[in-house]
GROMACS .gro file of C-alpha atoms in nm:
model
  140
    1MET     CA    1   0.000   0.000   0.000
    2ILE     CA    2   0.133   0.342  -0.094
    3PHE     CA    3  -0.019   0.614   0.121
    4HIS     CA    4   0.019   0.990   0.110
    5GLU     CA    5  -0.073   1.227   0.391
    6VAL     CA    6  -0.240   1.533   0.241
    7LYS     CA    7  -0.311   1.852   0.435
    8ALA     CA    8  -0.598   2.052   0.289
    9VAL     CA    9  -0.670   2.414   0.379
   10TYR     CA   10  -0.993   2.569   0.257
   11GLU     CA   11  -1.281   2.800   0.338
   12LYS     CA   12  -1.590   2.611   0.451
   13GLN     CA   13  -1.940   2.739   0.517
   14THR     CA   14  -2.020   2.668   0.881
   15GLY     CA   15  -2.392   2.715   0.941
   16GLU     CA   16  -2.515   3.072   0.911
   17ASP     CA   17  -2.181   3.224   1.009
   18ASN     CA   18  -1.924   3.356   0.768
   19PRO     CA   19  -1.701   3.098   0.602
   20ALA     CA   20  -1.424   2.967   0.825
   21LYS     CA   21  -1.081   2.849   0.718
   22VAL     CA   22  -1.034   2.482   0.810
   23LYS     CA   23  -0.725   2.262   0.803
   24GLU     CA   24  -0.786   1.891   0.754
   25THR     CA   25  -0.551   1.596   0.710
   26TYR     CA   26  -0.636   1.300   0.488
   27LEU     CA   27  -0.452   0.974   0.432
   28VAL     CA   28  -0.484   0.875   0.067
   29GLU     CA   29  -0.396   0.550  -0.107
   30ALA     CA   30  -0.254   0.669  -0.439
   31VAL     CA   31   0.024   0.592  -0.684
   32ASN     CA   32   0.170   0.943  -0.666
   33CYS     CA   33   0.127   1.286  -0.505
   34ALA     CA   34  -0.076   1.427  -0.795
   35ASP     CA   35  -0.330   1.145  -0.770
   36ALA     CA   36  -0.349   1.190  -0.391
   37GLU     CA   37  -0.410   1.564  -0.428
   38LYS     CA   38  -0.685   1.503  -0.688
   39GLN     CA   39  -0.864   1.255  -0.459
   40VAL     CA   40  -0.862   1.504  -0.170
   41MET     CA   41  -0.980   1.793  -0.385
   42ASP     CA   42  -1.265   1.576  -0.519
   43GLU     CA   43  -1.357   1.481  -0.159
   44ILE     CA   44  -1.370   1.838  -0.025
   45LYS     CA   45  -1.514   2.004  -0.339
   46PRO     CA   46  -1.877   2.005  -0.213
   47PHE     CA   47  -1.771   2.188   0.106
   48VAL     CA   48  -1.536   2.451  -0.038
   49PHE     CA   49  -1.680   2.802  -0.016
   50GLY     CA   50  -1.378   3.000  -0.133
   51ASP     CA   51  -1.010   2.925  -0.177
   52SER     CA   52  -0.860   2.581  -0.129
   53GLU     CA   53  -0.507   2.445  -0.134
   54THR     CA   54  -0.302   2.142  -0.039
   55PRO     CA   55   0.012   2.294   0.115
   56GLN     CA   56   0.168   1.964   0.220
   57ILE     CA   57   0.173   1.615   0.073
   58ARG     CA   58   0.408   1.348   0.204
   59LYS     CA   59   0.447   0.976   0.157
   60ARG     CA   60   0.362   0.763   0.462
   61HIS     CA   61   0.497   0.416   0.534
   62LEU     CA   62   0.246   0.214   0.736
   63PHE     CA   63   0.253  -0.154   0.828
   64ASP     CA   64  -0.127  -0.174   0.843
   65ILE     CA   65  -0.451   0.018   0.897
   66PHE     CA   66  -0.725  -0.111   1.126
   67PRO     CA   67  -1.058   0.069   1.063
   68GLY     CA   68  -1.323   0.054   1.334
   69ASP     CA   69  -1.640   0.221   1.452
   70GLY     CA   70  -1.473   0.513   1.630
   71GLU     CA   71  -1.444   0.876   1.529
   72ASN     CA   72  -1.069   0.917   1.583
   73TRP     CA   73  -0.757   0.767   1.429
   74TYR     CA   74  -0.464   0.673   1.650
   75GLU     CA   75  -0.111   0.609   1.529
   76ALA     CA   76   0.087   0.344   1.714
   77LYS     CA   77   0.453   0.256   1.693
   78VAL     CA   78   0.485  -0.120   1.726
   79GLU     CA   79   0.803  -0.322   1.759
   80MET     CA   80   0.770  -0.652   1.573
   81ILE     CA   81   0.984  -0.932   1.716
   82THR     CA   82   1.105  -1.229   1.513
   83ILE     CA   83   1.329  -1.511   1.628
   84ASP     CA   84   1.539  -1.707   1.380
   85GLY     CA   85   1.728  -1.977   1.565
   86ASP     CA   86   1.928  -1.798   1.837
   87LYS     CA   87   1.896  -1.457   1.672
   88GLU     CA   88   1.623  -1.215   1.779
   89SER     CA   89   1.529  -0.937   1.538
   90ARG     CA   90   1.322  -0.628   1.617
   91LYS     CA   91   1.168  -0.391   1.367
   92ALA     CA   92   0.962  -0.082   1.450
   93VAL     CA   93   0.658  -0.021   1.230
   94LYS     CA   94   0.366   0.222   1.239
   95VAL     CA   95  -0.002   0.130   1.229
   96LEU     CA   96  -0.326   0.328   1.239
   97VAL     CA   97  -0.629   0.214   1.439
   98GLN     CA   98  -0.971   0.377   1.457
   99ASP     CA   99  -1.157   0.406   1.787
  100ASN     CA  100  -1.328   0.663   2.011
  101THR     CA  101  -1.063   0.664   2.285
  102ILE     CA  102  -0.694   0.595   2.318
  103ASP     CA  103  -0.769   0.316   2.568
  104GLY     CA  104  -1.009   0.156   2.322
  105ALA     CA  105  -0.750   0.181   2.045
  106LEU     CA  106  -0.489   0.012   2.267
  107LYS     CA  107  -0.727  -0.272   2.350
  108GLU     CA  108  -0.819  -0.317   1.983
  109LEU     CA  109  -0.453  -0.339   1.887
  110HIS     CA  110  -0.345  -0.563   2.171
  111TYR     CA  111  -0.633  -0.812   2.184
  112LYS     CA  112  -0.770  -0.812   1.830
  113HIS     CA  113  -0.535  -0.694   1.557
  114LEU     CA  114  -0.190  -0.780   1.690
  115ALA     CA  115  -0.271  -1.079   1.913
  116ALA     CA  116  -0.120  -1.324   1.661
  117PHE     CA  117   0.210  -1.134   1.642
  118ASP     CA  118   0.503  -1.131   1.881
  119CYS     CA  119   0.524  -0.756   1.929
  120GLU     CA  120   0.534  -0.469   2.174
  121ILE     CA  121   0.337  -0.144   2.147
  122LEU     CA  122   0.595   0.129   2.206
  123SER     CA  123   0.373   0.436   2.175
  124ILE     CA  124   0.028   0.549   2.069
  125ALA     CA  125  -0.109   0.898   2.004
  126LYS     CA  126  -0.407   1.062   1.841
  127SER     CA  127  -0.345   1.119   1.472
  128PRO     CA  128  -0.451   1.435   1.285
  129VAL     CA  129  -0.596   1.214   1.008
  130LEU     CA  130  -0.963   1.297   0.955
  131ASP     CA  131  -1.037   1.028   0.698
  132ILE     CA  132  -0.871   0.765   0.483
  133LEU     CA  133  -0.941   0.775   0.112
  134ARG     CA  134  -0.889   0.457  -0.087
  135PRO     CA  135  -0.982   0.386  -0.449
  136GLU     CA  136  -1.269   0.157  -0.342
  137ASN     CA  137  -1.415   0.446  -0.135
  138ASN     CA  138  -1.429   0.666  -0.443
  139ILE     CA  139  -1.622   0.433  -0.674
  140LYS     CA  140  -1.924   0.622  -0.799
   0.00000   0.00000   0.00000
């Protein structure tokens, strides 16, 4: 999976008030930055009231993504442990998990998604990612 993190800044109509400038972060599965930017612009197009831009696009390396029923995305750094004979190998990877709370995200990772792996969760924090856009999400 090739993912790009795209930050979008645009003016959005918020109720009866004047338009407000919002900054949103999307994670996009795309072959290149141009495709990622296009997917985000297509996603936000119905909400744009004035100017819009994507000031930052960067490639993200993720081991896996675990969608759930929550409203927030949490990014965890996980150390994967493999043993080959007498040699132990450790590799740190990043994963995203969706849940309502950080405790819920930890439980999901530990007991559901990573239970079959020999690993250690090193850190977890709330991610700025608002939504994940994948080609199957954009089928019209």
